[in-house]
Coordinates of C-alpha atoms in Angstrom, one line a residue:
X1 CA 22.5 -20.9 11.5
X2 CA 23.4 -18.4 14.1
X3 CA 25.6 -19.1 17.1
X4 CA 23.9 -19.9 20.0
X5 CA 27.0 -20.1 22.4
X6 CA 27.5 -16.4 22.0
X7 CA 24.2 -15.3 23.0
X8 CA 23.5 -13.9 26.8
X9 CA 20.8 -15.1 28.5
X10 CA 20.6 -11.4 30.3
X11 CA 20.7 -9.6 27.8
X12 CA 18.0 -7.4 26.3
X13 CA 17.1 -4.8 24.0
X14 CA 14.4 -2.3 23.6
X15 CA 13.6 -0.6 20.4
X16 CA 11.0 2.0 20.8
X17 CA 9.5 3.1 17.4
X18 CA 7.6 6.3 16.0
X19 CA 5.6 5.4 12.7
X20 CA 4.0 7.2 10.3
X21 CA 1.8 6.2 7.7
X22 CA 3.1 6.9 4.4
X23 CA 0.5 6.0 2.3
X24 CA -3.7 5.6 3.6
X25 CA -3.9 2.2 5.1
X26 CA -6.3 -0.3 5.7
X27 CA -5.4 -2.8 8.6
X28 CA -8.8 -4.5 8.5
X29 CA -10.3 -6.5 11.7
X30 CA -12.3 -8.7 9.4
X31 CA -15.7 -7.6 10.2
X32 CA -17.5 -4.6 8.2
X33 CA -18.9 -1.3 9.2
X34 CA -22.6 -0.6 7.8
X35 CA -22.2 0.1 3.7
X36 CA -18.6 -0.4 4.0
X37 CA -16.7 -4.2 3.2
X38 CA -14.3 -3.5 5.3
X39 CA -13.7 -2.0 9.8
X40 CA -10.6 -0.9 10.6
X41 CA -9.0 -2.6 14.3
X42 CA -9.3 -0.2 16.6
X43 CA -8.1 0.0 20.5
X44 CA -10.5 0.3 23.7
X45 CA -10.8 3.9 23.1
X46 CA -12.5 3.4 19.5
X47 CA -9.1 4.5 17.9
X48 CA -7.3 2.6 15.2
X49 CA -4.6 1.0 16.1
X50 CA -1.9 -1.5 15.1
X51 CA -2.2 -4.8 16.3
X52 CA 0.9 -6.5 17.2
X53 CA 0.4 -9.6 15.5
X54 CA 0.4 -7.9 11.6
X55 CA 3.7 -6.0 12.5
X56 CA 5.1 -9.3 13.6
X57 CA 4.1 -11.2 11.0
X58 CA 5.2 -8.9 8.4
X59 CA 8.2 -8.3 10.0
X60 CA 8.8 -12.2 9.9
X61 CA 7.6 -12.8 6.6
X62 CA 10.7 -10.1 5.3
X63 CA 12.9 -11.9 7.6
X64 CA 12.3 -15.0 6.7
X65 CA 12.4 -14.1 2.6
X66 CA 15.9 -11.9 3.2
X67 CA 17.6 -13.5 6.1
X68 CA 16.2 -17.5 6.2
X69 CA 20.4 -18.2 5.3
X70 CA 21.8 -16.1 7.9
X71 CA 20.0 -16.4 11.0
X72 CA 17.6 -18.7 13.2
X73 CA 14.6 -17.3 12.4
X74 CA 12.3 -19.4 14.8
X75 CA 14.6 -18.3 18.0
X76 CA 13.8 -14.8 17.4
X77 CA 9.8 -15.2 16.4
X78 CA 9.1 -18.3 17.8
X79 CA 7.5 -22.1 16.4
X80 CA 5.1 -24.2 16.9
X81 CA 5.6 -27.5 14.9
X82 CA 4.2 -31.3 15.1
X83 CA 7.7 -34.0 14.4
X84 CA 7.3 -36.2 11.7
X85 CA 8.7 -39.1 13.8
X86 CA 6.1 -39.2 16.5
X87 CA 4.2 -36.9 15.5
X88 CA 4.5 -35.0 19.0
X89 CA 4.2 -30.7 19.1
X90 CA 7.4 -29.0 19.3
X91 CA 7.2 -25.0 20.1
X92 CA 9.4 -22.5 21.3
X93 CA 8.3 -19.1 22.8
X94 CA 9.5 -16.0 20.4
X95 CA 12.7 -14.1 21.3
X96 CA 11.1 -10.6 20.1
X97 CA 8.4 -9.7 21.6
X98 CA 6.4 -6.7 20.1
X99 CA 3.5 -4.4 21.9
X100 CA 0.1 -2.6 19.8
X101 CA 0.6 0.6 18.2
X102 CA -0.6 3.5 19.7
X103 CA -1.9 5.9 18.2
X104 CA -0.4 9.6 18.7
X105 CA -2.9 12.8 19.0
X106 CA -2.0 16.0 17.4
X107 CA 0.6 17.4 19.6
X108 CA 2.6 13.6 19.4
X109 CA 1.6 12.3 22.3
X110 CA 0.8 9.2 23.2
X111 CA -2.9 8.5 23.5
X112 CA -3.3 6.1 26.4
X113 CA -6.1 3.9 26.9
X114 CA -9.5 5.1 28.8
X115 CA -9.6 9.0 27.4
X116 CA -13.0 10.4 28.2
X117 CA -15.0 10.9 24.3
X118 CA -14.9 15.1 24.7
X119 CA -11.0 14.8 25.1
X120 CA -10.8 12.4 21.7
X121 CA -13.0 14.9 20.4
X122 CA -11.6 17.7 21.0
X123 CA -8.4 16.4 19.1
X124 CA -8.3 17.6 15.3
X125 CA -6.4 14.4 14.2
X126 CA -8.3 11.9 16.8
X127 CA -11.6 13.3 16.2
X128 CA -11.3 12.5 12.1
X129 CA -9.5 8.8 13.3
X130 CA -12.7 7.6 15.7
X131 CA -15.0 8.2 12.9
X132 CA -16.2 4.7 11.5
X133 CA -14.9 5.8 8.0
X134 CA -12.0 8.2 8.1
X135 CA -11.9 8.1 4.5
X136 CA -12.2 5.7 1.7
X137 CA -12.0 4.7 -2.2
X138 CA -13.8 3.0 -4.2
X139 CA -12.4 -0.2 -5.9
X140 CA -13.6 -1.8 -9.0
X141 CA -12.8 -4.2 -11.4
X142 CA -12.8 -3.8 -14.7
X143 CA -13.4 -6.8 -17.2
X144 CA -12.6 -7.4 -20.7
X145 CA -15.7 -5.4 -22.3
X146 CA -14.6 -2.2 -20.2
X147 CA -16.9 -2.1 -17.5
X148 CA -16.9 -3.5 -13.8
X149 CA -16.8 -7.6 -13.6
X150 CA -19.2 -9.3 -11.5
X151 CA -19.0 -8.6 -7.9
X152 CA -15.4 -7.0 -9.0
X153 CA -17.1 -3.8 -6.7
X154 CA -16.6 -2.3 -3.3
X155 CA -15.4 0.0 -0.8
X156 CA -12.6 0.1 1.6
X157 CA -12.1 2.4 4.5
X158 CA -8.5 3.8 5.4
X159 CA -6.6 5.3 7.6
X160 CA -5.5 8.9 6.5
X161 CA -1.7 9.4 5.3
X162 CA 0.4 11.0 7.9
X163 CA -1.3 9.0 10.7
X164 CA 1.7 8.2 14.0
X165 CA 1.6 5.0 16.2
X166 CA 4.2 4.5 18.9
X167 CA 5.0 0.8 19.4
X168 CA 7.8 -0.9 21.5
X169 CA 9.8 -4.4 20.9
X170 CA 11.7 -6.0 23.2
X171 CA 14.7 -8.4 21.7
X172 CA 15.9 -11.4 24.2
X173 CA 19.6 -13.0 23.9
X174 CA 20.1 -11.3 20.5
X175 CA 23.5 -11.5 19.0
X176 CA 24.4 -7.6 17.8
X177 CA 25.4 -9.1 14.0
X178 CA 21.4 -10.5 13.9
X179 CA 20.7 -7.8 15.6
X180 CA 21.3 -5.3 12.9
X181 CA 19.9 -7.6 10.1
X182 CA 16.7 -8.0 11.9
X183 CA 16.1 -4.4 12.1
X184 CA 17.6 -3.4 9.0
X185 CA 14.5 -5.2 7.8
X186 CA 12.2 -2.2 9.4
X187 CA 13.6 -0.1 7.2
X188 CA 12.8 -2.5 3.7
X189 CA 10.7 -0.6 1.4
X190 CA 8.1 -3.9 1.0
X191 CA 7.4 -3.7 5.0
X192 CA 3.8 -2.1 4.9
X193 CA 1.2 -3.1 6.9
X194 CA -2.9 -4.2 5.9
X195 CA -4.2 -5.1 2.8
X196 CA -3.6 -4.0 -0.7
X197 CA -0.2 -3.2 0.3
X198 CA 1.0 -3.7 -3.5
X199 CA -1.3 -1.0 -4.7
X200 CA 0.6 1.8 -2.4
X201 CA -1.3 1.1 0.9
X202 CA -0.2 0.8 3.9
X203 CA 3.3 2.0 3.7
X204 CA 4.8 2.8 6.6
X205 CA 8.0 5.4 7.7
X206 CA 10.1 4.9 10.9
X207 CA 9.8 8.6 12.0
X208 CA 11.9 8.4 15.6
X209 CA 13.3 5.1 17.0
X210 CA 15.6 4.4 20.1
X211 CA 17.5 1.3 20.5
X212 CA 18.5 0.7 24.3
X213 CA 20.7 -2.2 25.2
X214 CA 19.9 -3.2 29.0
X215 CA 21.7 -6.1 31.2
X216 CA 19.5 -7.6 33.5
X217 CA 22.3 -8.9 35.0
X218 CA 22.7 -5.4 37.0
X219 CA 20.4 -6.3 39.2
X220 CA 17.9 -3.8 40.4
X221 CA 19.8 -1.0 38.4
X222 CA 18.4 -2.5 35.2
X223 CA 15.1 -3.3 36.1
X224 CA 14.7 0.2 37.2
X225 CA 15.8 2.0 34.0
X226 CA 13.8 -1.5 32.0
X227 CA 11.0 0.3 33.4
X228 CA 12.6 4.0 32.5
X229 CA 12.6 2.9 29.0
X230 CA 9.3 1.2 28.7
X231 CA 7.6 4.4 30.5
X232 CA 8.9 6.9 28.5
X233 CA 8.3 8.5 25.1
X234 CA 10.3 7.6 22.4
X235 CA 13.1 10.6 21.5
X236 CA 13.5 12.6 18.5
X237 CA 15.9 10.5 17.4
X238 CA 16.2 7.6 14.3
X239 CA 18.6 5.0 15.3
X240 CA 17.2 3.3 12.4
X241 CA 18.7 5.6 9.9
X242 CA 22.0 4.4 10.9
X243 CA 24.0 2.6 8.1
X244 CA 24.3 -0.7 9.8
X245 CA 20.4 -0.6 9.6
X246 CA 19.9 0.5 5.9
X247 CA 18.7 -2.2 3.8
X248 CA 17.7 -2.2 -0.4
X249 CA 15.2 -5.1 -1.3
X250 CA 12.7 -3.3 -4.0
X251 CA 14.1 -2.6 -6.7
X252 CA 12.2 1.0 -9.0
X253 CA 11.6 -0.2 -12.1
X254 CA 10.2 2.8 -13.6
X255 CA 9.5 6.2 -12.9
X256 CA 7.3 8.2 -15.4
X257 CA 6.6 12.1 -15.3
X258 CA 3.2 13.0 -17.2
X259 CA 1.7 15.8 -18.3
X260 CA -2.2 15.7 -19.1
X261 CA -2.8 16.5 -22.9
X262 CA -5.7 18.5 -22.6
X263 CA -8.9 18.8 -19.7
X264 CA -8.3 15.0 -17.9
X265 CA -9.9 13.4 -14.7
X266 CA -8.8 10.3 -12.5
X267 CA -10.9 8.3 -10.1
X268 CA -14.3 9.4 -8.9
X269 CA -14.4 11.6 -5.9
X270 CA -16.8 13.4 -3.9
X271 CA -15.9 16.5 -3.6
X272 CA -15.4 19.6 -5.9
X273 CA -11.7 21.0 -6.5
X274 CA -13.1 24.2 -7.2
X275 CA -16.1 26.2 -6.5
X276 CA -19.4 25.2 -6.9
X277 CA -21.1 25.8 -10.2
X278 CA -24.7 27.6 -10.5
X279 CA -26.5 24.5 -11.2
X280 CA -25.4 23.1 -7.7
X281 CA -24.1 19.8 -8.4
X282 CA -21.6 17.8 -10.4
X283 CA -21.7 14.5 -11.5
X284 CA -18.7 13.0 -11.4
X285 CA -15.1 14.7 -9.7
X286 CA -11.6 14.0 -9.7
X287 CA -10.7 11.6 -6.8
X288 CA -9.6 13.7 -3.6
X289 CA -8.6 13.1 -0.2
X290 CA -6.9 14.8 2.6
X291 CA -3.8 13.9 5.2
X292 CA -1.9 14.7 7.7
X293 CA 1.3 17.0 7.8
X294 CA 3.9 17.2 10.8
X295 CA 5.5 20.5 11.4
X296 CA 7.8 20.5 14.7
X297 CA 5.5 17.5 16.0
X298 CA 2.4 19.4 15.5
X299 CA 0.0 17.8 13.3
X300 CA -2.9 19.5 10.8
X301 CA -4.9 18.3 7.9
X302 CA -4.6 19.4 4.7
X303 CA -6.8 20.8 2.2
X304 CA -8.2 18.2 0.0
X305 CA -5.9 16.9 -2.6
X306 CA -6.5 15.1 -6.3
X307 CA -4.2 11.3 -5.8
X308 CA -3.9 8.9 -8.7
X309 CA -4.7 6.2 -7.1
X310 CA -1.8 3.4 -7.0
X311 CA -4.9 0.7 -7.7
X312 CA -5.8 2.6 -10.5
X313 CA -2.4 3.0 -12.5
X314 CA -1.8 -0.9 -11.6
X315 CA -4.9 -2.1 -13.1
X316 CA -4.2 0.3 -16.2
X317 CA -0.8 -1.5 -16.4
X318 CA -2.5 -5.1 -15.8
X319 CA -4.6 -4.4 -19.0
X320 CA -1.8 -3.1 -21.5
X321 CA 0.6 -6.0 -20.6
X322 CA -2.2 -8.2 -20.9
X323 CA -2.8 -8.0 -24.1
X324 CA 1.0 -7.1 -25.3
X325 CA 2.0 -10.5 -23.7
X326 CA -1.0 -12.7 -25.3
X327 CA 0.5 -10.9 -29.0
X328 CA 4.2 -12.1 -27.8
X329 CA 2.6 -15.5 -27.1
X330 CA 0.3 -15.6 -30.1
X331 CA -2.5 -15.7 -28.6
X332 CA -5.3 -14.3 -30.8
X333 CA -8.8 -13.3 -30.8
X334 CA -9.7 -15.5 -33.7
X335 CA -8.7 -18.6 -31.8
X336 CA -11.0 -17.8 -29.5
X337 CA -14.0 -17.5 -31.1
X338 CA -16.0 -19.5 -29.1
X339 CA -14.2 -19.2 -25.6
X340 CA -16.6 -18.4 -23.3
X341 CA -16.7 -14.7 -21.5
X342 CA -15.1 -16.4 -18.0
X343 CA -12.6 -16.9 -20.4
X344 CA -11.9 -13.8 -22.3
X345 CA -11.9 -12.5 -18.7
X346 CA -9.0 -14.3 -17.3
X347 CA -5.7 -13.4 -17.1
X348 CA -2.6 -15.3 -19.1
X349 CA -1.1 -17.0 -15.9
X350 CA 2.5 -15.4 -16.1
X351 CA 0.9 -11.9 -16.2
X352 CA -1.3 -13.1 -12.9
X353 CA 1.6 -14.0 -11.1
X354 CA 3.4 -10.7 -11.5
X355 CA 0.2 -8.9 -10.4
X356 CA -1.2 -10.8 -8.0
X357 CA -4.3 -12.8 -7.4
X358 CA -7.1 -14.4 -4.6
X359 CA -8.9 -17.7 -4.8
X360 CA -11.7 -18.8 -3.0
X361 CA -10.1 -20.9 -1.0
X362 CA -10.8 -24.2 -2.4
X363 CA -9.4 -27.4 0.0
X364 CA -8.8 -31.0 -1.1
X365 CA -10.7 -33.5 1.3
X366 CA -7.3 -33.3 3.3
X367 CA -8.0 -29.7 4.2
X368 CA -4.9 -28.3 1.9
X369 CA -5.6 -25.6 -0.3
X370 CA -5.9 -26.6 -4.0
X371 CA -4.9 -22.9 -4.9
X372 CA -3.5 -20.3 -2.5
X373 CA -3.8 -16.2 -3.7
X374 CA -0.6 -15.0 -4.6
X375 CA 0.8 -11.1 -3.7
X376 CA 2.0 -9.7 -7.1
X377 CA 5.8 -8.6 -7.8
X378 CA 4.8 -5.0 -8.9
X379 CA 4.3 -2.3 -6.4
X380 CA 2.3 0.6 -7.7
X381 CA 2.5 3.8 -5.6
X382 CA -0.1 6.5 -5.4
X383 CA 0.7 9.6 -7.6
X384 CA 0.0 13.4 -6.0
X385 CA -1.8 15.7 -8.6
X386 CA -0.4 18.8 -9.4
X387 CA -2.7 21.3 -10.8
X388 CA -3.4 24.9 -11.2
X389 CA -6.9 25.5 -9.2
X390 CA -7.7 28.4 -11.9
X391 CA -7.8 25.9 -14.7
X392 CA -10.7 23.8 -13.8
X393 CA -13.4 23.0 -15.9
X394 CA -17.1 22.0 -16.0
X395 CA -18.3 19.6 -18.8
X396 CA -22.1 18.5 -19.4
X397 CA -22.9 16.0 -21.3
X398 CA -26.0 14.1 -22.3
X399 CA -27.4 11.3 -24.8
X400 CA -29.3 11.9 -27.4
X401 CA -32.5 10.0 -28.0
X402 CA -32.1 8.3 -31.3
X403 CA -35.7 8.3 -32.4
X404 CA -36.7 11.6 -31.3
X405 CA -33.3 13.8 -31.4
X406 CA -33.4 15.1 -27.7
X407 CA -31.8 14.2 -24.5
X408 CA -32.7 11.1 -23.3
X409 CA -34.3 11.1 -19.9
X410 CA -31.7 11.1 -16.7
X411 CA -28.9 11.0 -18.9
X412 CA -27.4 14.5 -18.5
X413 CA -24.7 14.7 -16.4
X414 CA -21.0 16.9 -15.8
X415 CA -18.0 16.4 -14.7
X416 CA -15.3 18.2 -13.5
X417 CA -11.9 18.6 -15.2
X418 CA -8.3 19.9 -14.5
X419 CA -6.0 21.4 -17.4
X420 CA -3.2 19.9 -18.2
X421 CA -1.8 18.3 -14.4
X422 CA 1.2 17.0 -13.9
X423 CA 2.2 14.0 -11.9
X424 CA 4.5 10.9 -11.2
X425 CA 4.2 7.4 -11.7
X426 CA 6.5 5.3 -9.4
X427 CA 6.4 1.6 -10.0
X428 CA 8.9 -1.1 -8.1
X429 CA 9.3 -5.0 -8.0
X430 CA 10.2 -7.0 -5.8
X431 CA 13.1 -9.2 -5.9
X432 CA 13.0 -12.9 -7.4
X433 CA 13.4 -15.2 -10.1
X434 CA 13.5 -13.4 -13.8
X435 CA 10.2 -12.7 -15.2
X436 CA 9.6 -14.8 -19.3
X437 CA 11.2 -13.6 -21.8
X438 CA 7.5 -12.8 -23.4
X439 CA 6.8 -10.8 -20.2
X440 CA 9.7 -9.0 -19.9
X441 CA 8.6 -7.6 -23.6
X442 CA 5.4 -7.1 -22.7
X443 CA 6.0 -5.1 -19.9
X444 CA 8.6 -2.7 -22.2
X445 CA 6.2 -2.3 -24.6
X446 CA 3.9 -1.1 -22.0
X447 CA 5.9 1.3 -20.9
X448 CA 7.2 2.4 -25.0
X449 CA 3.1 2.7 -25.0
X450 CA 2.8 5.6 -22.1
X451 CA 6.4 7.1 -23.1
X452 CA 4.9 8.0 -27.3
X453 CA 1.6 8.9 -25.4
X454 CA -0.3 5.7 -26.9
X455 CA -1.7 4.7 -23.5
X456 CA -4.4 6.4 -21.2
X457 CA -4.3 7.1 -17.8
X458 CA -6.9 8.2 -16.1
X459 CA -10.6 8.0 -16.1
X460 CA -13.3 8.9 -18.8
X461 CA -10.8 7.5 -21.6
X462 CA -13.4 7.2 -24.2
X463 CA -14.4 10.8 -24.2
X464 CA -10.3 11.9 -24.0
X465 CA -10.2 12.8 -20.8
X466 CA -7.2 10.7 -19.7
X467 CA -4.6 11.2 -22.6
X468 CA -1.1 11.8 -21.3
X469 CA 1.9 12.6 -22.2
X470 CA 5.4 13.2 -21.0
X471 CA 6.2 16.4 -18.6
X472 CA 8.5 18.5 -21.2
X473 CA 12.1 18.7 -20.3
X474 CA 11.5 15.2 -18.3
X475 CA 12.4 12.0 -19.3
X476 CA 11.0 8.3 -18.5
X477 CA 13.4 6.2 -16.2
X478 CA 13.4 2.2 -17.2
X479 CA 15.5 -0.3 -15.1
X480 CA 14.8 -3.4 -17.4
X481 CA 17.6 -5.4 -15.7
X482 CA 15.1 -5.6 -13.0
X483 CA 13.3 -8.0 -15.1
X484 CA 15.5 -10.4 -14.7
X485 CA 18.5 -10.0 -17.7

């Protein structure tokens, strides 16, 4: 419990923040554009923004996981609590007080509210944000059999990597010790904002950050430069990046250079790498998207690039431990012969746990939830493609009728392949208790499976399109002691 003696009642600091998106996010406002399951929030001029409530709840969520023993979490973030004696509400007004992020145009400025739609417009980077779908991925399920589960598809709009919010907080009667914990947590590598945030979205980067400490007790002095602060735009500085704010919560477990063992293909995009063919179309494309890149605080976006998507590689991983933990467990297919295909379908519940899962919210007749979702431990980041743009490929294929020997009717199709790309998978886990023994084997004998080149990744896997192997001269990092040992 922290010392409430020491604290001034005066005192008060200001940390102004520059973020960037690290990864495409999807901070949702619960409805859902037309064709889409998903709307991003946006502000008053039609912009996405960052509401104030999902940085401060995932900034006390990290808090209150890393920090519950060493400070008074409800004096900084506030409560609101009913006694158990008299059943009377107790609250307390929050300490930390934290605005919406802004969005920043193209030139790092601030974009403030009211801008006429031809000034929005105008902007390269504002212009692609007030589109109702900036970008998006398809998400599916895949079931047992191979193919997508009931209902297990859908689409989710995000916000481009590379995207920059400014946002402000203003700490009251903070001592400087929980100071420094409580924005060392800003800097942990599990603070990422939105949904899906275990699959690689909605990481976040502190780009520039001030941290101003201001005595109101200076009278008229100190409101004037409060309002200094508060009116001006953040420096080119990181206070952040200071040590006393450095803090190490996710722990890598395994980083995996591959190589593509022949033509391979991941995802399904929508537009061509290379040029288009003389027929005019293709089928089915390596996924693609584009971002943002700062040079000297001038934004542009980039050509379109090929991204493994973290979802992807996680669901890949899901499957192979799946089935290496049920043969660590003895669980065989022979004893269930007559399980039905819900069943088959569902997970063993130690390998749901480390992945994550939702419910349907299912309540007692008390209101409490029978069985809450749970995040997963393994954080699965998206992997850039690298490729050589002369060695792409086009590949028809079709079905042949089995009665009559010709192509059956709307079954030709092509895809588009890339020779032989390299890229890096980057998986982390989150601290906690240690994972069962079974697991723990399952999960190295997943990663044995990728390292000998027994285990696809990537798309079209029945037709070889997704056999990997290691990058030569590369080698696979494993921390198993992660696990738990």
């Amino acid at each position: 419990m922290a010392n409430t003696e020491n604290r001034k009642c005066t005192d008060i600091t200001v940390v102004k923040l520059v973020l960037e998106t690290a990864s495409p996010m999807a901070i949702n406002s619960g409805l859902r554009e037309v064709g889409f399951d998903n709307q991003l929030v946006r502000d008053v001029n039609g912009l996405p923004t960052i509401p104030a409530t999902a940085f401060a709840g995932v900034w006390r969520h990290l808090a209150t996981s890393t920090l519950a023993n060493k400070l008074d979490i409800d004096h900084y973030f506030g409560f609101t609590s009913k006694s158990q004696s008299n059943g009377a509400i107790e609250s307390a007004a929050a300490r930390i007080v934290v605005s919406n992020g802004r969005i920043l145009d193209s030139n790092n400025q601030v974009v403030e509210n009211y801008q006429s739609p031809e000034k929005i417009a105008d902007d390269p980077i504002l212009s692609i944000c007030l589109h109702e779908r900036p970008m998006y991925r398809e998400r599916v399920s895949i079931n047992d059999r191979g193919v997508a589960k009931d209902t297990g598809k859908f689409d989710q709009i995000l916000l481009p990597k590379g995207i920059r919010f400014a946002l402000t907080i203003k700490v009251k009667q903070a001592l400087n010790s929980d100071l420094d914990l409580l924005l060392g947590v800003l800097n942990d590598k599990r603070f990422a904002l939105g949904s899906s945030t275990r699959n690689g979205l909605g990481q976040i980067k502190v780009v520039n950050s001030d941290v101003i400490n201001i005595n109101l007790a200076e009278g008229i002095k100190a409101g004037e430069r409060l309002q200094s602060v508060l009116s001006q735009p953040c420096s080119n500085n990181n206070d952040l990046a200071k040590p006393q704010y450095h803090t190490h919560t996710l722990g890598l477990l395994a980083t995996v250079p591959l190589q593509g063992l022949d033509y391979w293909r991941c995802g399904r995009g929508s537009e061509l790498l290379g040029s288009v063919p003389s027929s005019g179309s293709v089928g089915i494309m390596t996924y693609s998207e584009t971002c943002v890149r700062w040079v000297d605080n001038k934004a542009k976006v980039t050509e379109r690039i090929p991204v493994f998507c973290g979802s992807s590689i996680k669901g890949i991983l899901a499957h192979r431990i799946a089935y290496h933990y049920r043969r660590h467990t003895d669980q065989w297919a022979e004893s269930m012969a007559t399980a039905s295909h819900d069943d088959w379908q569902t997970r063993p519940q130690a390998v749901n746990e480390l992945f994550g899962y939702a419910t349907d919210g299912q309540q007692d007749d008390d209101g409490a939830w029978l069985n809450k979702g749970q995040a997963g431990r393994l954080v699965v980041l998206d992997s850039i493609i690298n490729y050589d743009p002369e060695n792409i490929t086009i590949r028809t294929h079709n079905t042949i009728d089995r009665f009559t020997g010709g192509v059956r009717k709307g079954a030709l199709y092509s895809e588009e392949l890339i020779y032989q790309p390299t890229f890096t998978v980057h998986v982390y886990i989150t601290p906690g208790e240690a994972l069962p023994i079974e697991l723990q084997h399952a999960i190295r004998d997943t990663f044995d499976d990728i390292r000998l080149g027994m285990l696809s990744m990537g798309a079209g896997s029945g037709r070889g399109s997704s056999a990997v192997q290691l990058q030569s001269e590369q080698t696979m990092t494993f921390n198993s002691h992660l696990l738990g040992e």
